[in-house]
Coordinates of C-alpha atoms and ligand atoms in Angstrom, one line a residue:
X1 CA 19.2 30.8 -8.4
X2 CA 19.2 28.5 -11.4
X3 CA 18.9 29.9 -14.7
X4 CA 15.9 27.7 -15.7
X5 CA 12.5 29.0 -15.9
X6 CA 9.8 27.0 -14.4
X7 CA 6.6 26.1 -16.2
X8 CA 3.2 25.2 -14.4
X9 CA 0.0 24.1 -15.2
X10 CA -2.3 26.7 -13.5
X11 CA -5.9 25.3 -12.7
X12 CA -7.6 28.7 -13.5
X13 CA -6.2 28.8 -17.0
X14 CA -5.8 25.2 -17.6
X15 CA -2.5 26.3 -19.2
X16 CA 1.1 25.4 -19.1
X17 CA 2.7 28.9 -17.9
X18 CA 6.0 30.2 -16.9
X19 CA 5.8 30.6 -13.1
X20 CA 6.5 34.2 -12.0
X21 CA 6.6 35.3 -8.5
X22 CA 5.5 38.6 -7.0
X23 CA 9.2 39.3 -5.5
X24 CA 11.7 37.8 -7.5
X25 CA 13.8 35.1 -5.8
X26 CA 10.9 34.2 -3.2
X27 CA 7.8 32.1 -3.3
X28 CA 4.9 32.1 -1.0
X29 CA 3.0 29.1 -0.8
X30 CA -0.1 27.4 0.8
X31 CA -1.3 24.0 0.8
X32 CA -4.7 22.8 2.2
X33 CA -3.6 20.3 4.6
X34 CA -5.8 17.3 6.6
X35 CA -9.0 18.0 8.6
X36 CA -8.0 16.2 12.0
X37 CA -10.8 13.5 13.0
X38 CA -8.8 10.6 12.1
X39 CA -5.7 8.8 10.5
X40 CA -4.8 10.3 7.3
X41 CA -5.1 7.7 4.5
X42 CA -2.9 7.1 1.4
X43 CA -5.0 9.7 -0.8
X44 CA -3.9 12.6 1.9
X45 CA -0.5 11.5 1.8
X46 CA -0.4 12.1 -1.9
X47 CA -1.4 15.4 -1.4
X48 CA 1.0 16.0 1.2
X49 CA 3.8 14.4 -0.9
X50 CA 2.6 16.6 -3.8
X51 CA 2.9 19.9 -1.7
X52 CA 6.2 18.9 -0.4
X53 CA 7.3 18.3 -4.2
X54 CA 6.5 22.0 -4.9
X55 CA 8.4 23.0 -1.9
X56 CA 11.6 21.1 -2.8
X57 CA 11.3 22.2 -6.1
X58 CA 11.6 25.8 -5.4
X59 CA 14.2 25.4 -3.0
X60 CA 16.3 23.3 -5.2
X61 CA 15.9 26.0 -7.8
X62 CA 17.1 28.5 -5.3
X63 CA 14.0 30.2 -4.0
X64 CA 13.6 31.5 -0.8
X65 CA 10.3 29.7 -0.1
X66 CA 7.6 30.4 2.8
X67 CA 5.5 27.5 3.0
X68 CA 2.4 27.4 5.1
X69 CA 0.1 24.2 5.5
X70 CA -2.6 24.2 8.0
X71 CA -4.6 21.4 10.2
X72 CA -8.3 21.7 10.2
X73 CA -9.2 21.3 13.8
X74 CA -12.7 23.0 13.7
X75 CA -14.8 21.1 11.5
X76 CA -18.1 19.3 11.7
X77 CA -16.4 15.8 11.2
X78 CA -14.4 16.7 14.4
X79 CA -17.1 17.5 16.6
X80 CA -19.2 14.5 15.5
X81 CA -16.2 12.5 16.5
X82 CA -15.5 14.3 19.9
X83 CA -19.2 13.5 20.7
X84 CA -19.1 10.0 20.2
X85 CA -16.0 9.6 22.0
X86 CA -17.4 11.8 24.9
X87 CA -14.3 13.8 24.7
X88 CA -13.3 17.5 23.9
X89 CA -12.4 18.5 20.7
X90 CA -9.1 19.4 21.5
X91 CA -8.2 15.7 22.3
X92 CA -9.1 14.3 19.1
X93 CA -7.5 17.0 17.1
X94 CA -4.2 16.8 19.1
X95 CA -4.3 13.2 18.7
X96 CA -4.5 13.0 15.0
X97 CA -2.1 16.1 14.5
X98 CA 0.8 13.8 16.3
X99 CA -0.4 11.0 13.9
X100 CA -0.3 13.1 10.7
X101 CA 3.2 14.4 11.8
X102 CA 4.3 11.0 12.3
X103 CA 3.4 10.0 8.9
X104 CA 5.1 13.0 7.1
X105 CA 8.2 12.3 9.1
X106 CA 8.3 8.9 7.7
X107 CA 7.4 9.9 4.4
X108 CA 10.5 12.1 4.3
X109 CA 8.6 15.4 3.7
X110 CA 10.2 18.7 4.9
X111 CA 9.1 21.0 7.5
X112 CA 6.8 23.8 6.5
X113 CA 8.0 27.3 7.2
X114 CA 4.7 27.1 9.7
X115 CA 2.0 24.8 10.3
X116 CA -1.1 26.7 11.1
X117 CA -4.3 25.7 13.4
X118 CA -7.6 27.1 12.8
X119 CA -8.2 27.5 16.6
X120 CA -5.3 29.9 16.8
X121 CA -7.1 32.2 14.2
X122 CA -10.5 33.1 15.3
X123 CA -9.3 36.9 15.8
X124 CA -8.3 36.9 12.2
X125 CA -11.1 34.7 10.9
X126 CA -13.7 37.3 12.9
X127 CA -12.0 40.1 11.2
X128 CA -11.9 39.2 7.3
X129 CA -15.7 38.1 7.9
X130 CA -16.1 41.7 9.1
X131 CA -14.3 43.1 5.8
X132 CA -16.2 41.1 3.9
X133 CA -19.6 42.7 5.3
X134 CA -18.1 46.3 5.3
X135 CA -17.8 45.5 1.5
X136 CA -21.2 44.2 1.2
X137 CA -20.3 41.0 -0.1
X138 CA -22.1 38.9 2.6
X139 CA -25.1 39.4 4.9
X140 CA -26.1 38.3 8.3
X141 CA -29.3 36.2 8.8
X142 CA -32.0 36.6 11.3
X143 CA -30.9 33.5 13.4
X144 CA -27.0 34.5 13.5
X145 CA -25.4 32.9 10.4
X146 CA -23.4 34.9 8.2
X147 CA -23.2 33.9 4.5
X148 CA -21.2 35.0 1.6
X149 CA -23.3 36.6 -1.3
X150 CA -21.7 34.8 -4.5
X151 CA -24.0 37.2 -6.7
X152 CA -21.9 40.4 -5.3
X153 CA -18.8 38.9 -6.6
X154 CA -19.0 38.7 -10.3
X155 CA -16.1 36.4 -10.9
X156 CA -17.5 33.7 -8.7
X157 CA -16.7 30.3 -10.6
X158 CA -13.4 31.9 -12.6
X159 CA -11.5 28.9 -11.2
X160 CA -14.0 25.9 -11.4
X161 CA -15.6 27.2 -14.8
X162 CA -18.8 27.2 -13.2
X163 CA -21.3 29.9 -13.9
X164 CA -23.9 31.6 -11.3
X165 CA -26.5 29.9 -13.6
X166 CA -24.8 26.6 -13.0
X167 CA -24.8 27.0 -9.5
X168 CA -28.3 27.9 -9.0
X169 CA -29.7 25.2 -11.3
X170 CA -27.4 22.3 -9.2
X171 CA -28.5 23.6 -5.9
X172 CA -32.3 24.3 -6.3
X173 CA -33.0 21.2 -4.8
X174 CA -31.7 22.1 -1.6
X175 CA -32.6 25.5 -1.3
X176 CA -32.1 26.8 2.2
X177 CA -34.6 29.6 3.1
X178 CA -32.3 31.7 5.2
X179 CA -29.9 32.0 2.3
X180 CA -30.3 34.7 -0.5
X181 CA -29.1 32.3 -2.9
X182 CA -28.7 28.6 -3.0
X183 CA -25.0 29.0 -3.9
X184 CA -24.2 31.1 -1.0
X185 CA -21.9 29.9 1.6
X186 CA -21.5 30.1 5.2
X187 CA -18.8 32.2 6.8
X188 CA -20.0 31.9 10.3
X189 CA -22.2 29.5 11.5
X190 CA -24.3 30.2 14.8
X191 CA -23.5 27.7 18.2
X192 CA -26.1 24.9 18.2
X193 CA -26.2 23.0 21.5
X194 CA -23.3 20.4 22.1
X195 CA -21.1 22.1 19.7
X196 CA -17.8 24.3 21.0
X197 CA -18.2 27.8 20.0
X198 CA -16.6 31.2 20.0
X199 CA -17.5 34.5 20.7
X200 CA -18.2 36.9 17.6
X201 CA -20.1 40.4 16.7
X202 CA -23.0 38.0 15.4
X203 CA -23.0 35.9 18.6
X204 CA -21.4 32.8 19.9
X205 CA -20.7 30.5 16.7
X206 CA -17.9 29.0 14.6
X207 CA -16.3 29.6 11.2
X208 CA -17.1 27.8 8.0
X209 CA -14.7 25.8 6.6
X210 CA -13.8 28.0 3.6
X211 CA -12.8 30.9 5.7
X212 CA -10.5 29.5 7.6
X213 CA -7.8 29.0 4.9
X214 CA -8.4 32.1 3.7
X215 CA -7.5 34.1 7.0
X216 CA -4.9 31.8 7.6
X217 CA -3.3 32.4 4.5
X218 CA -3.9 36.1 4.0
X219 CA -2.3 36.5 7.8
X220 CA 0.9 34.7 7.0
X221 CA 1.3 35.6 3.4
X222 CA -0.3 39.0 2.9
X223 CA -3.5 39.3 0.4
X224 CA -1.5 37.8 -2.4
X225 CA 0.7 34.5 -2.7
X226 CA 2.3 32.7 -5.8
X227 CA 0.9 29.4 -5.4
X228 CA -1.5 27.5 -4.1
X229 CA -2.2 23.7 -3.6
X230 CA -4.5 21.3 -2.7
X231 CA -6.4 18.1 -4.2
X232 CA -8.5 18.3 -7.1
X233 CA -11.5 17.9 -5.1
X234 CA -10.9 21.3 -3.6
X235 CA -11.1 23.5 -6.6
X236 CA -14.9 23.7 -6.1
X237 CA -16.2 24.8 -3.7
X238 CA -13.3 25.0 -1.2
X239 CA -10.9 27.1 -3.5
X240 CA -13.2 29.2 -5.3
X241 CA -14.9 30.3 -1.9
X242 CA -11.3 31.2 -0.8
X243 CA -10.6 33.6 -3.8
X244 CA -14.1 35.2 -3.2
X245 CA -13.7 35.6 0.4
X246 CA -9.9 36.8 0.1
X247 CA -10.7 39.2 -2.5
X248 CA -13.7 40.3 -1.3
X249 CA -12.2 41.2 2.1
X250 CA -9.1 42.4 0.9
X251 CA -10.1 44.2 -2.5
X252 CA -6.8 42.9 -4.2
X253 CA -6.8 40.7 -6.6
X254 CA -5.5 38.0 -7.7
X255 CA -5.4 36.2 -4.2
X256 CA -3.2 33.5 -5.9
X257 CA -1.3 33.4 -8.9
X258 CA -0.7 29.9 -9.7
X259 CA -3.4 27.3 -8.7
X260 CA -2.1 23.7 -8.5
X261 CA -3.9 20.3 -7.8
X262 CA -3.0 16.9 -7.6
X263 CA -5.4 14.2 -9.1
X264 CA -6.7 11.4 -6.9
X265 CA -5.3 8.3 -5.9
X266 CA -7.6 5.5 -6.7
X267 CA -7.8 1.6 -6.2
X268 CA -8.5 -0.2 -9.5
X269 CA -9.7 3.1 -10.6
X270 CA -12.4 3.0 -7.8
X271 CA -12.2 6.0 -5.2
X272 CA -11.0 5.4 -1.5
X273 CA -14.0 5.4 0.5
X274 CA -15.5 4.2 3.6
X275 CA -18.2 2.6 2.0
X276 CA -15.8 0.7 -0.3
X277 CA -13.9 -0.5 2.3
X278 CA -10.7 0.2 0.8
X279 CA -9.2 2.9 2.6
X280 CA -5.4 2.4 3.5
X281 CA -4.0 4.3 6.7
X282 CA -1.0 6.1 5.6
X283 CA 0.7 4.9 9.3
X284 CA -0.1 1.3 7.9
X285 CA 1.7 1.7 4.6
X286 CA 4.6 3.7 5.8
X287 CA 5.5 1.9 8.7
X288 CA 5.9 -1.3 6.5
X289 CA 7.6 0.2 3.6
X290 CA 9.1 3.3 5.0
X291 CA 9.2 6.8 3.1
X292 CA 11.4 6.1 0.2
X293 CA 9.2 2.9 -1.4
X294 CA 6.2 5.6 -0.9
X295 CA 8.0 8.8 -2.4
X296 CA 8.9 5.8 -5.6
X297 CA 5.5 4.7 -5.8
X298 CA 4.0 7.6 -5.7
X299 CA 6.2 10.2 -7.6
X300 CA 6.9 7.8 -10.4
X301 CA 3.1 9.2 -11.6
X302 CA 2.6 12.8 -12.5
X303 CA 1.1 14.6 -9.9
X304 CA -1.9 15.6 -12.5
X305 CA -2.4 12.1 -13.4
X306 CA -4.8 9.7 -11.1
X307 CA -2.6 7.0 -9.3
X308 CA -4.0 3.7 -9.2
X309 CA -2.8 2.3 -6.1
X310 CA -2.1 -1.6 -6.5
X311 CA 0.7 -4.5 -5.5
X312 CA 2.3 -3.9 -8.8
X313 CA 2.9 0.0 -7.8
X314 CA 4.3 -1.2 -4.7
X315 CA 6.4 -4.1 -6.4
X316 CA 7.9 -1.9 -9.1
X317 CA 8.8 0.8 -6.6
X318 CA 10.7 -1.8 -4.9
X319 CA 12.5 -2.8 -7.9
X320 CA 13.5 0.5 -9.2
X321 CA 14.8 1.3 -5.8
X322 CA 16.6 -1.8 -6.0
X323 CA 18.2 -0.8 -9.4
X324 CA 19.2 2.6 -8.0
X325 CA 20.5 1.4 -4.7
X326 CA 22.7 -1.6 -6.3
X327 CA 24.4 0.9 -8.4
X328 CA 24.8 3.2 -5.8
X329 CA 26.4 0.2 -3.9
X330 CA 28.9 0.0 -6.5
X331 CA 29.9 3.4 -6.6
X332 CA 30.2 3.4 -2.8
X333 CA 32.5 0.2 -2.7
X334 CA 34.7 1.9 -5.5
X335 CA 35.2 4.9 -3.8
X336 CA 36.4 3.2 -0.4
X337 CA 39.2 1.6 -3.0
X338 CA 42.9 2.9 -3.2
X339 CA 43.2 4.9 -6.4
X340 CA 45.0 2.9 -9.1
X341 CA 46.9 4.4 -12.0
X342 CA 45.2 5.8 -14.9
X343 CA 44.5 3.2 -17.8
X344 CA 43.7 4.6 -20.9
X345 CA 40.8 2.2 -22.0
X346 CA 39.3 3.1 -18.3
X347 CA 39.7 6.8 -18.5
X348 CA 38.1 6.9 -22.0
X349 CA 35.1 4.8 -20.8
X350 CA 34.6 6.8 -17.3
X351 CA 35.5 10.0 -19.0
X352 CA 32.6 9.6 -21.2
X353 CA 30.4 8.8 -18.1
X354 CA 31.3 11.7 -16.3
X355 CA 30.1 13.8 -19.1
X356 CA 26.9 11.7 -19.2
X357 CA 26.1 12.5 -15.3
X358 CA 26.7 16.4 -16.7
X359 CA 23.8 16.0 -19.4
X360 CA 21.5 14.0 -17.0
X361 CA 22.1 16.3 -14.3
X362 CA 20.7 19.0 -16.7
X363 CA 17.8 16.7 -18.2
X364 CA 16.6 15.9 -14.7
X365 CA 16.4 20.0 -14.0
X366 CA 14.4 20.4 -17.2
X367 CA 12.1 17.7 -16.5
X368 CA 11.4 19.2 -13.0
X369 CA 10.9 22.7 -14.7
X370 CA 8.6 21.2 -17.1
X371 CA 5.4 20.8 -14.5
X372 CA 7.2 18.6 -11.9
X373 CA 7.6 15.8 -14.6
X374 CA 9.2 13.4 -11.8
X375 CA 8.5 10.5 -14.3
X376 CA 10.8 12.1 -16.5
X377 CA 13.3 12.7 -14.4
X378 CA 13.4 9.2 -13.0
X379 CA 13.9 7.6 -16.2
X380 CA 16.7 9.9 -17.1
X381 CA 18.4 8.5 -14.2
X382 CA 17.8 5.4 -15.1
X383 CA 19.5 5.6 -18.0
X384 CA 22.2 6.9 -16.5
X385 CA 22.1 3.4 -14.1
X386 CA 22.0 1.7 -17.6
X387 CA 25.1 3.3 -18.6
X388 CA 26.7 3.1 -15.5
X389 CA 26.3 -1.2 -14.9
X390 CA 27.1 -1.5 -18.9
X391 CA 30.6 0.5 -18.1
X392 CA 30.8 -1.7 -14.9
X393 CA 30.1 -5.0 -16.7
X394 CA 33.1 -4.3 -19.2
X395 CA 35.3 -5.0 -16.4
X396 CA 37.6 -2.0 -17.0
X397 CA 40.0 -0.8 -14.0
X398 CA 37.3 0.2 -11.5
X399 CA 39.8 2.3 -9.5
X400 CA 41.1 4.3 -11.9
X401 CA 41.1 8.4 -11.3
X402 CA 38.5 8.6 -13.9
X403 CA 36.5 5.6 -12.6
X404 CA 36.6 7.4 -8.8
X405 CA 35.4 10.7 -10.3
X406 CA 32.8 9.2 -12.2
X407 CA 31.4 7.5 -9.2
X408 CA 31.3 10.7 -7.1
X409 CA 29.5 12.3 -9.8
X410 CA 27.2 9.7 -10.0
X411 CA 26.4 9.7 -6.5
X412 CA 26.1 13.5 -6.8
X413 CA 23.3 13.1 -9.3
X414 CA 21.6 10.9 -7.5
X415 CA 21.6 12.8 -4.2
X416 CA 21.8 16.3 -5.2
X417 CA 19.3 15.9 -8.1
X418 CA 16.9 13.4 -7.4
X419 CA 17.6 13.2 -3.5
X420 CA 16.6 16.9 -3.4
X421 CA 13.2 17.1 -5.0
X422 CA 11.9 13.1 -5.2
X423 CA 13.4 12.4 -1.8
X424 CA 15.0 9.1 -2.5
X425 CA 18.5 8.0 -3.1
X426 CA 20.3 9.6 -0.2
X427 CA 20.2 6.4 2.0
X428 CA 23.3 4.5 2.4
X429 CA 23.0 1.8 0.1
X430 CA 24.0 -1.6 2.0
X431 CA 21.2 -0.4 4.5
X432 CA 18.8 0.4 2.3
X433 CA 19.1 -3.0 0.0
X434 CA 18.7 -5.0 3.2
X435 CA 15.6 -3.1 4.0
X436 CA 14.1 -3.7 0.4
X437 CA 15.3 -7.6 0.3
X438 CA 13.3 -7.6 3.7
X439 CA 10.2 -6.0 1.9
X440 CA 10.6 -8.3 -1.1
X441 CA 11.0 -11.7 1.4
X442 CA 7.7 -10.3 3.2
X443 CA 5.8 -9.7 -0.3
X444 CA 7.0 -13.2 -1.5
X445 CA 5.8 -15.0 1.6
X446 CA 2.2 -13.1 1.4
X447 CA 2.0 -14.5 -2.1
X448 CA 2.6 -17.8 -0.6
X449 CA 6.2 -18.4 -2.2
X450 CA 8.8 -19.8 0.0
X451 CA 11.7 -17.3 0.5
X452 CA 15.1 -18.7 1.0
X453 CA 16.9 -17.1 4.2
X454 CA 20.2 -15.6 3.1
X455 CA 21.8 -18.4 4.6
X456 CA 20.3 -20.8 2.8
X457 CA 21.1 -18.9 -0.9
X458 CA 24.6 -19.0 0.3
X459 CA 24.5 -22.7 1.4
X460 CA 23.5 -23.3 -2.0
X461 CA 26.2 -20.9 -4.0
X462 CA 28.5 -23.1 -2.1
X463 CA 27.2 -26.1 -3.1
X464 CA 27.4 -25.0 -6.7
X465 CA 31.1 -23.6 -6.5
X466 CA 31.9 -27.2 -5.6
X467 CA 29.8 -28.3 -8.4
X468 CA 31.7 -26.0 -11.0
X469 CA 35.0 -26.7 -9.4
X470 CA 34.4 -30.4 -10.3
X471 CA 33.0 -29.2 -13.7
X472 CA 29.4 -30.8 -12.9
X473 CA 27.9 -28.1 -14.7
X474 CA 24.7 -29.7 -14.9
X475 CA 24.5 -29.5 -11.2
X476 CA 25.5 -25.9 -11.4
X477 CA 22.5 -25.3 -13.5
X478 CA 20.1 -27.1 -11.5
X479 CA 21.2 -24.6 -8.6
X480 CA 20.7 -21.8 -10.6
X481 CA 17.4 -22.5 -11.9
X482 CA 16.2 -23.5 -8.3
X483 CA 17.4 -20.3 -7.0
X484 CA 15.6 -18.5 -9.7
X485 CA 12.3 -20.3 -8.9
X486 CA 12.8 -19.1 -5.6
X487 CA 13.2 -15.3 -6.5
X488 CA 17.1 -15.1 -6.3
X489 CA 19.0 -14.4 -9.2
X490 CA 22.6 -15.0 -9.5
X491 CA 25.5 -13.4 -11.7
X492 CA 28.7 -15.0 -12.5
X493 CA 31.5 -12.5 -13.2
X494 CA 35.6 -12.7 -12.9
X495 CA 35.2 -11.4 -9.5
X496 CA 33.0 -14.1 -8.4
X497 CA 29.2 -15.0 -8.1
X498 CA 26.9 -12.3 -6.9
X499 CA 23.0 -12.6 -6.3
X500 CA 20.0 -10.6 -5.7
X501 CA 16.3 -11.1 -4.9
X502 CA 13.8 -10.2 -7.8
Ligands
AMP601 P1 -9.4 16.3 3.7 O1 -8.7 15.9 5.1 O2 -10.3 15.5 3.1 O3 -9.4 18.0 3.6 O4 -8.2 16.2 2.7 C1 -6.8 16.7 2.8 C2 -6.0 16.6 1.5 O5 -6.0 15.5 0.8 C3 -7.0 17.6 0.9 O6 -5.8 18.3 -0.1 C4 -7.6 16.5 -0.3 O7 -7.4 17.3 -1.6 C5 -6.6 15.6 -0.5 N1 -6.9 14.2 -0.6 C6 -8.3 13.6 0.2 N2 -8.4 12.4 -0.5 C7 -7.8 12.3 -1.6 C8 -7.2 11.1 -2.5 N3 -7.9 10.0 -2.8 N4 -6.5 11.4 -3.3 C9 -5.6 12.4 -3.5 N5 -5.5 13.5 -2.6 C10 -6.7 13.4 -1.7
ZN602 ZN1 -8.1 25.0 2.6

């Protein structure tokens, strides 16, 4: 276990609080996963990545973590889709669970301890509803629906900050005759023709959405857990209802120690929605750009801040990954060299860098412990990269003992601290840089800019070398400017000329 304390913003108190667990050294966490009736979009991906980030954080800090994530596989939208396609509900849910899994693997999300399906938990759901009824917190209507009675649960509204009065006022227009209070919500819905149903003490029917998560979470984590995550749209009513149901059924409070919610992903500050036609499926993005670009783009923004998705955010993720992997490539190359004799100037420079690595590692962990400040952690890494590049550019002996140690330590910071939590930086530099170069080429092409092939760049560089050898500096500069206009930047050094795509 690391000595550092973790502080997280709890949605229930709106405060950054020290994160304490029920059992020291162990975390029990639950995250609301997708409803599987279609491809997940990049907003859902943001939610998945946020849960993954918490999971990775706790593991990095040395906790034993039990992480449950669900697939909602009983829902109105799924039934509608199945009826439209004339297939059983399971055909739809299996297809989209598989699709979601593919996305999660591409996004380098770590496997939860358990992934749960509502269809596997009908007995637990029914037994939880029975407990709620036994404790007088719900009622059965003449038609065979079961509702939770929010008036029977005085703490209702504590998570979202809504009062019973607000709820009554807000819902008046939609008063449903069979409910005692417009804010009451369904625990069990009686079967309707053309809908799948399960047997229950109240007749055939299916569970309401909210009870599903309560039952699955309580089954695998018990009546109390340390952390519960979801997107901010779930605060009300979903999570408010989860608290009411679980606490009403078990009589144990609080159901959740720390509630965390990620802000939404937007497009030019607009919501992603079918009616605006701006939905980007996660698979389209991930199969083109890969998990590291997605993670770098998404996790450069704090999980509680809105993330405005744009071509610029993708470009800057590519640029940042290039900076990171170029430095890693230099370090990897250095480790391949034979160790030279110590050199006083080099040893002092690289010795200082070695100390910087240790300080950076600490600062990165401090940022993580401070409400998962991933952008803060990344800026520490980029400060270290700047220092690495600065020392490298001095041309001081690069394969002395201290240089080798520094390179090893630099890779360790990148892979162990950034790689473990943010989930980027663990690839071999050369293959990642060539992937990034092809993405850049593709993006430039999309912008209508001509892209020079690697061979063409090399041909131009050879011509420039000839010009320089003949002291034709005018021609040499022309070639440099031409390459720059095509997005290729060259750097001359005593070791020769290198180039990168910008
Ligand atoms: P759903 O399938 O709608 O239940 O959503 C699955 C998860 O994605 C939930 O945690 C939602 O809160 C979250 N979510 C949905 N849309 C977005 C979005 N645009 N940005 C961030 N999270 C989202
Ligand atoms: Zn849920």
